[in-house]
Tab-separated table of N, CA and C in Angstrom:
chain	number	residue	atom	x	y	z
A	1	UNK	N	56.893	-56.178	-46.047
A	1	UNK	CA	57.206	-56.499	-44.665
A	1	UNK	C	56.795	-57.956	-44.413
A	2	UNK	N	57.808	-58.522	-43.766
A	2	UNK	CA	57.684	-60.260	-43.504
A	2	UNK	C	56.291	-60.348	-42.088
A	3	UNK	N	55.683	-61.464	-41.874
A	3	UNK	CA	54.690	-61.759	-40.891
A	3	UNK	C	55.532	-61.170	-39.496
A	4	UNK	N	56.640	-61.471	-39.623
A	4	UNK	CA	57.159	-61.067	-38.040
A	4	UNK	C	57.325	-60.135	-37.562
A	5	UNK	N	57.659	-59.195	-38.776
A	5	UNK	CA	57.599	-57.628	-38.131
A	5	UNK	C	56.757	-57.211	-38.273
A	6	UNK	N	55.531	-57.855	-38.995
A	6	UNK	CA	54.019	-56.994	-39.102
A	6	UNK	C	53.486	-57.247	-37.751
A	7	UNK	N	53.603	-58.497	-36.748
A	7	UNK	CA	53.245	-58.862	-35.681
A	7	UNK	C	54.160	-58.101	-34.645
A	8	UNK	N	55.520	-57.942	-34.777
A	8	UNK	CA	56.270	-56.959	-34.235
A	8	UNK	C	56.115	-55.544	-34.196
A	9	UNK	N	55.228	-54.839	-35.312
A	9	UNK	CA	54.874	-53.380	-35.416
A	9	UNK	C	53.923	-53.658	-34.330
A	10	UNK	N	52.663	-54.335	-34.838
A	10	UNK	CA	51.661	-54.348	-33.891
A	10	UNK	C	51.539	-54.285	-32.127
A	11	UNK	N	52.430	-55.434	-31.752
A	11	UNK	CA	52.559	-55.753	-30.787
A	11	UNK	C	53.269	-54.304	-30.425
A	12	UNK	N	53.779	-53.736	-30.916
A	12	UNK	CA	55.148	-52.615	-30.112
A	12	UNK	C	53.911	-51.353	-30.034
A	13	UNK	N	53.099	-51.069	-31.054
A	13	UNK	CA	51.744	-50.301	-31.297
A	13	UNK	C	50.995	-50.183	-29.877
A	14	UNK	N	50.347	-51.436	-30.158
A	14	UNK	CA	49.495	-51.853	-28.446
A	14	UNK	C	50.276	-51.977	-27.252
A	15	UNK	N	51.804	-52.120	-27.151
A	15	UNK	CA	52.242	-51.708	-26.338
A	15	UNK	C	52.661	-50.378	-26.089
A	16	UNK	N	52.570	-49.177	-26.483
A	16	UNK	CA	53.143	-48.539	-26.497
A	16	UNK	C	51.449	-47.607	-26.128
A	17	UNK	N	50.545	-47.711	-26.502
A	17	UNK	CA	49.191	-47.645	-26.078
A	17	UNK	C	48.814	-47.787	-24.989
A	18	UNK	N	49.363	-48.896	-24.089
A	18	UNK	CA	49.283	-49.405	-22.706
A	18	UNK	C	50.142	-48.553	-22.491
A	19	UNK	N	51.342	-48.163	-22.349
A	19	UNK	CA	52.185	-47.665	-21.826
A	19	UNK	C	51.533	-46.093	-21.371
A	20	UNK	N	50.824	-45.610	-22.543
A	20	UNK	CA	50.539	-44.023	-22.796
A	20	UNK	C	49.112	-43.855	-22.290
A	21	UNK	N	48.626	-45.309	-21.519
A	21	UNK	CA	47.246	-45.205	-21.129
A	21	UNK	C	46.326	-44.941	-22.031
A	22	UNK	N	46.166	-45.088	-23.108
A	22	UNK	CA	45.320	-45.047	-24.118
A	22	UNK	C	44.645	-45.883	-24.413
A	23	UNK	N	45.415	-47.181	-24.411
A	23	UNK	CA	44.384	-48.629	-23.873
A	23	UNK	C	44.499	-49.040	-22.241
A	24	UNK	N	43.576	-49.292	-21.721
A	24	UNK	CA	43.973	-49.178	-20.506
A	24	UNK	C	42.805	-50.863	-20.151
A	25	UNK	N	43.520	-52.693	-20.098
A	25	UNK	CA	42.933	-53.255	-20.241
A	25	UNK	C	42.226	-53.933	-18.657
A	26	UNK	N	40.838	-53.934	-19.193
A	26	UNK	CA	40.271	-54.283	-18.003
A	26	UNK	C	40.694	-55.555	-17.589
A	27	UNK	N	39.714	-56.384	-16.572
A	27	UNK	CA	39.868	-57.290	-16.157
A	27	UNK	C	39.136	-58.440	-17.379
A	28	UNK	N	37.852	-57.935	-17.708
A	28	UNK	CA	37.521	-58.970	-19.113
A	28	UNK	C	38.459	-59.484	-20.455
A	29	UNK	N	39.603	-57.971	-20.826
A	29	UNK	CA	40.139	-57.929	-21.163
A	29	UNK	C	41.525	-59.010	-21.269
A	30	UNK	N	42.086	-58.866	-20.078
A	30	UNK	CA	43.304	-59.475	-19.272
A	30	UNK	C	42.692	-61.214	-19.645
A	31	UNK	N	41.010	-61.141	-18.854
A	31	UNK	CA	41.037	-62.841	-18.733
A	31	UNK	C	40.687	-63.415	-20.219
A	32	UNK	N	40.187	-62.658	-21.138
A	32	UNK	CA	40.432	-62.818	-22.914
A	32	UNK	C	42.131	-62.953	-23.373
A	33	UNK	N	42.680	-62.195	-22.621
A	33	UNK	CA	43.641	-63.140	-23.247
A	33	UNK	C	44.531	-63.808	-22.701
A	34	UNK	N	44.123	-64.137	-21.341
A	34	UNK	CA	44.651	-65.795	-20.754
A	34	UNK	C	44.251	-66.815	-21.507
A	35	UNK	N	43.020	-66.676	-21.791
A	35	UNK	CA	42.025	-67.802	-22.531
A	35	UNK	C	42.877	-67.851	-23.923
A	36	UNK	N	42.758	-66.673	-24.577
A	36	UNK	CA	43.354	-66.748	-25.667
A	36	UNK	C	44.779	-67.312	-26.073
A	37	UNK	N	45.938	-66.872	-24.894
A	37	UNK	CA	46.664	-67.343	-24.835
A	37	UNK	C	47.564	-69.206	-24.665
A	38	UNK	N	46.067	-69.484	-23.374
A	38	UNK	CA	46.169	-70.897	-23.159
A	38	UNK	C	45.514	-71.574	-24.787
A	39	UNK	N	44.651	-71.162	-25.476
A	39	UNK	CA	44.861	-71.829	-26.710
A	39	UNK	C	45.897	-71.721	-27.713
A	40	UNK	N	46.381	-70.765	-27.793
A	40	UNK	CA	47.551	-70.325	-28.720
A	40	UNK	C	48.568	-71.522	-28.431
A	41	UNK	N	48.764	-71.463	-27.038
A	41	UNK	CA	49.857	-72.550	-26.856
A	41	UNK	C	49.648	-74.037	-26.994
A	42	UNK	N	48.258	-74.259	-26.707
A	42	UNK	CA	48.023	-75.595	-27.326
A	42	UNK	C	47.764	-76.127	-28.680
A	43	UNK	N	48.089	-75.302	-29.462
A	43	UNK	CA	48.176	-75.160	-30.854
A	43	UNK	C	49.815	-75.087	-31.484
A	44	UNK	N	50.106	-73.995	-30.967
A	44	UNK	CA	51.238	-73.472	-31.533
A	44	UNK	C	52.631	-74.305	-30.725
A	45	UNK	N	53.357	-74.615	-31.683
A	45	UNK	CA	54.488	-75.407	-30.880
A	45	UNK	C	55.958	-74.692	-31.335
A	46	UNK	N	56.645	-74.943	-31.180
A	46	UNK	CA	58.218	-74.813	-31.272
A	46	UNK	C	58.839	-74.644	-32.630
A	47	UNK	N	59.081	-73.925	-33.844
A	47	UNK	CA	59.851	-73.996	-34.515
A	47	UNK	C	60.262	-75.488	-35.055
A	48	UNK	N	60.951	-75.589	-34.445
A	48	UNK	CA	61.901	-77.141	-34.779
A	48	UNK	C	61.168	-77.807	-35.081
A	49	UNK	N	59.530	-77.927	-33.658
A	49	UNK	CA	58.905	-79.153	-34.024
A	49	UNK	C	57.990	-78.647	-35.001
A	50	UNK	N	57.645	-77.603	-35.672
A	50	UNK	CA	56.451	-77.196	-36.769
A	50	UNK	C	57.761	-77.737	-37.475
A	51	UNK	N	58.438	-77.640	-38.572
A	51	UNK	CA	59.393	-78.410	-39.191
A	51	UNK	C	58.963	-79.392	-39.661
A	52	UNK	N	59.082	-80.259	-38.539
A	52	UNK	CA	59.300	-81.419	-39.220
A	52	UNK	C	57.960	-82.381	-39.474
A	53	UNK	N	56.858	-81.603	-39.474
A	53	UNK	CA	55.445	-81.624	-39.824
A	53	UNK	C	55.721	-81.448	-40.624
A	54	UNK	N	54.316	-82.864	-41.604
A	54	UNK	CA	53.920	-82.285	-42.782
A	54	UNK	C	53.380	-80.948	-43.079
A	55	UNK	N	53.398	-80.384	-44.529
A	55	UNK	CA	52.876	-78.937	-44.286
A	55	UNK	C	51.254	-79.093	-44.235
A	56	UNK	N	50.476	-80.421	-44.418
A	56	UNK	CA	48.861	-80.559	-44.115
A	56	UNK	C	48.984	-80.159	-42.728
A	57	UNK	N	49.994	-80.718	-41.754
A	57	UNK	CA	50.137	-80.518	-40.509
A	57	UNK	C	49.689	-79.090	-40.197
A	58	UNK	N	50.794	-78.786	-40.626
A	58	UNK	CA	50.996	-77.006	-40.577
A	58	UNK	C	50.141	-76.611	-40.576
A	59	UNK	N	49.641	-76.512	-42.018
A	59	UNK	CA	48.355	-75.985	-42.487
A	59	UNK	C	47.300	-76.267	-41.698
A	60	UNK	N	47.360	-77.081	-40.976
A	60	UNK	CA	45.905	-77.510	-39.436
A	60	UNK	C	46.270	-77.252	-38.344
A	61	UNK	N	47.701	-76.443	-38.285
A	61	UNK	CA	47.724	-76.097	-36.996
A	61	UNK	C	47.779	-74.388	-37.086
A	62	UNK	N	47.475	-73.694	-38.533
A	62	UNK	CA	47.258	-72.320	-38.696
A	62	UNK	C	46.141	-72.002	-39.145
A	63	UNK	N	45.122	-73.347	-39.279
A	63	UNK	CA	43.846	-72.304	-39.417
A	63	UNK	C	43.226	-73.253	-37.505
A	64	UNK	N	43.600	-73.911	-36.907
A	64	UNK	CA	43.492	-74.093	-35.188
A	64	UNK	C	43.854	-72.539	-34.664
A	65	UNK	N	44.871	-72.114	-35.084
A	65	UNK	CA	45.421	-70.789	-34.741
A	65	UNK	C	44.455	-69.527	-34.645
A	66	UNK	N	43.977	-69.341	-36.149
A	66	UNK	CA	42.847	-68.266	-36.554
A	66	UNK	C	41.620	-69.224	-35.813
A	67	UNK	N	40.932	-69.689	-35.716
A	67	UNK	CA	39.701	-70.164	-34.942
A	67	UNK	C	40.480	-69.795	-33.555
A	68	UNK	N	40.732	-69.807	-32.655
A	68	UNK	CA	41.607	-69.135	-31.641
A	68	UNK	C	41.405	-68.212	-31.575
A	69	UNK	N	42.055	-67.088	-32.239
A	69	UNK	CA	41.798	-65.610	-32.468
A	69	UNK	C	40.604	-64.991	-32.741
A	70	UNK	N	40.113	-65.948	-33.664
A	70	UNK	CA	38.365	-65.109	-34.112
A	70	UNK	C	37.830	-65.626	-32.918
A	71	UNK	N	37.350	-66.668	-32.360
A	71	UNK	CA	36.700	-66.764	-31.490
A	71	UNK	C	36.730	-65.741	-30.304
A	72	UNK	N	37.893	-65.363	-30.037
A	72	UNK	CA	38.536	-64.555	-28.701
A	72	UNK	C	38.092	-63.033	-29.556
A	73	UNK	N	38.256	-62.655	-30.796
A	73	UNK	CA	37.604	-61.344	-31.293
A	73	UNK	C	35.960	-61.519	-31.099
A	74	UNK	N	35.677	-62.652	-31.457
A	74	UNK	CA	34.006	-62.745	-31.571
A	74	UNK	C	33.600	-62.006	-30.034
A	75	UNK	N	34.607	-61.948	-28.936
A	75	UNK	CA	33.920	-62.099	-27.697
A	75	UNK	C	34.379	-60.919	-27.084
A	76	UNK	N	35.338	-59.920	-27.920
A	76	UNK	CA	35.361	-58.321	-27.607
A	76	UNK	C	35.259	-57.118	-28.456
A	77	UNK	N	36.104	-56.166	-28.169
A	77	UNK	CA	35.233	-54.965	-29.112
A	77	UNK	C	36.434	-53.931	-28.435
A	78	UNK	N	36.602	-52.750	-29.275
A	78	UNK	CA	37.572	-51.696	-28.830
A	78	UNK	C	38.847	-52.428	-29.133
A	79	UNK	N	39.765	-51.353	-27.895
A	79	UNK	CA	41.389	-51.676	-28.578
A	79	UNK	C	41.530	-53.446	-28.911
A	80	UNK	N	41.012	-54.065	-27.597
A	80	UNK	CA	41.234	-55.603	-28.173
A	80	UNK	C	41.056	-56.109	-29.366
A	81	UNK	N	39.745	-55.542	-29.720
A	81	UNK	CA	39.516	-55.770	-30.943
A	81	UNK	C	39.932	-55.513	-32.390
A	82	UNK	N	40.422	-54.569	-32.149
A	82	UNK	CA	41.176	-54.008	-33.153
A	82	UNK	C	43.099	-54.751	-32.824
A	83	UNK	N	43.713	-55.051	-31.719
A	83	UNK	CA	44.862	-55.675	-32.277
A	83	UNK	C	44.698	-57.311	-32.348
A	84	UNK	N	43.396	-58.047	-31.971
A	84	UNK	CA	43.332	-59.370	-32.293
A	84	UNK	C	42.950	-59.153	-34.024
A	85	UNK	N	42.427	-58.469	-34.789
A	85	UNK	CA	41.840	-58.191	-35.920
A	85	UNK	C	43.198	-57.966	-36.542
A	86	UNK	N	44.359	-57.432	-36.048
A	86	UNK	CA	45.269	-57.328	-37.065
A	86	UNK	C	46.362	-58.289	-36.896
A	87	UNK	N	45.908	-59.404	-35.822
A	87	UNK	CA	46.610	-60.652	-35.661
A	87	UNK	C	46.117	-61.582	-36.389
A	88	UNK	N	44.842	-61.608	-36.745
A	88	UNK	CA	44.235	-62.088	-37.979
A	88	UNK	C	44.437	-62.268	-39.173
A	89	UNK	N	44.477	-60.774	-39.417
A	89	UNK	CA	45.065	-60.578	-40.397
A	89	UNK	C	46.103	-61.073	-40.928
A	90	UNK	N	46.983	-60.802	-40.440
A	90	UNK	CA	48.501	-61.046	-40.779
A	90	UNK	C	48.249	-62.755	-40.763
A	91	UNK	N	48.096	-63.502	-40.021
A	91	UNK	CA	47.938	-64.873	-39.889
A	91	UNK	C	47.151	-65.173	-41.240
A	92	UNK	N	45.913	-64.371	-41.560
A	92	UNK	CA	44.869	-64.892	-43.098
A	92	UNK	C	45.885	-64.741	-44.376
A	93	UNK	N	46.702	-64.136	-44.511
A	93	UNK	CA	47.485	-63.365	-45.598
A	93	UNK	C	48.360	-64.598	-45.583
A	94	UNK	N	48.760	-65.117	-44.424
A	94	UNK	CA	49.994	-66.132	-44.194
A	94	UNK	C	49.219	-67.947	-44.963
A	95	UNK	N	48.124	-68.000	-44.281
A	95	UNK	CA	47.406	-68.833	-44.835
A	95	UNK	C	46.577	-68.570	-46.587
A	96	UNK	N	46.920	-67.509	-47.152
A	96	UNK	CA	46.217	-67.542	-47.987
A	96	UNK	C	47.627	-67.700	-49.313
A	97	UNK	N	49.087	-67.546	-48.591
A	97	UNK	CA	49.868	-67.693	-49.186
A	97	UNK	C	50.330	-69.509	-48.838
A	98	UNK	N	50.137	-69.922	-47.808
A	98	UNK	CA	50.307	-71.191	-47.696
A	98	UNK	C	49.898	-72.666	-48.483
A	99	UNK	N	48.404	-72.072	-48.916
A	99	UNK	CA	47.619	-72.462	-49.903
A	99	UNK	C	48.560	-73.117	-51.144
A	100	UNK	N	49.152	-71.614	-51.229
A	100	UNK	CA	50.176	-71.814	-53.081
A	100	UNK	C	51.039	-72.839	-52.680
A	101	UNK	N	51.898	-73.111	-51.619
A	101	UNK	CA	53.232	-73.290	-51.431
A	101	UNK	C	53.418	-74.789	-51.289
């Protein structure tokens, strides 16, 4: 399975959790991942423009990415924790293949 649908299982997982009230996210929750989010985006850019970066580029704007995420895991626990942990994931696997390439 490619990074996108492993992030696509996930995401559809934890949504579908919210949906069934099984995760049910607080307000600490919610403002973890505004925070989280407002870094993601100051990191993460557009397709087109990751491109036409060098891949050192790249490569410093996907481990900016994981420092992002761990930090925002460092600072919860439960369901959050468990789908930032498998956003990790998938992102470490991506970087550990980036390495070779």
């Amino acid at each position: 399975m490619d990074m996108r649908r492993i992030v696509a299982v996930l995401a559809e997982d934890a949504e579908q959790q919210i949906r069934d009230r099984v995760w049910e996210l607080d307000p600490g929750d919610r403002a973890l991942t505004r925070e989280a989010g407002t870094g993601l985006r100051d990191v993460i850019r557009p397709a087109d423009a990751q491109e036409v970066l060098p891949r050192i580029d790249r490569l410093a704007r996907l481990r900016e990415t994981l420092a992002v995420l761990a930090i925002a895991l460092a600072r919860t626990h439960g369901r959050m924790a468990w789908f930032l942990s498998g956003a990790l994931h998938t992102l470490c696997d991506l970087s550990a293949w980036c390495r070779w390439w």
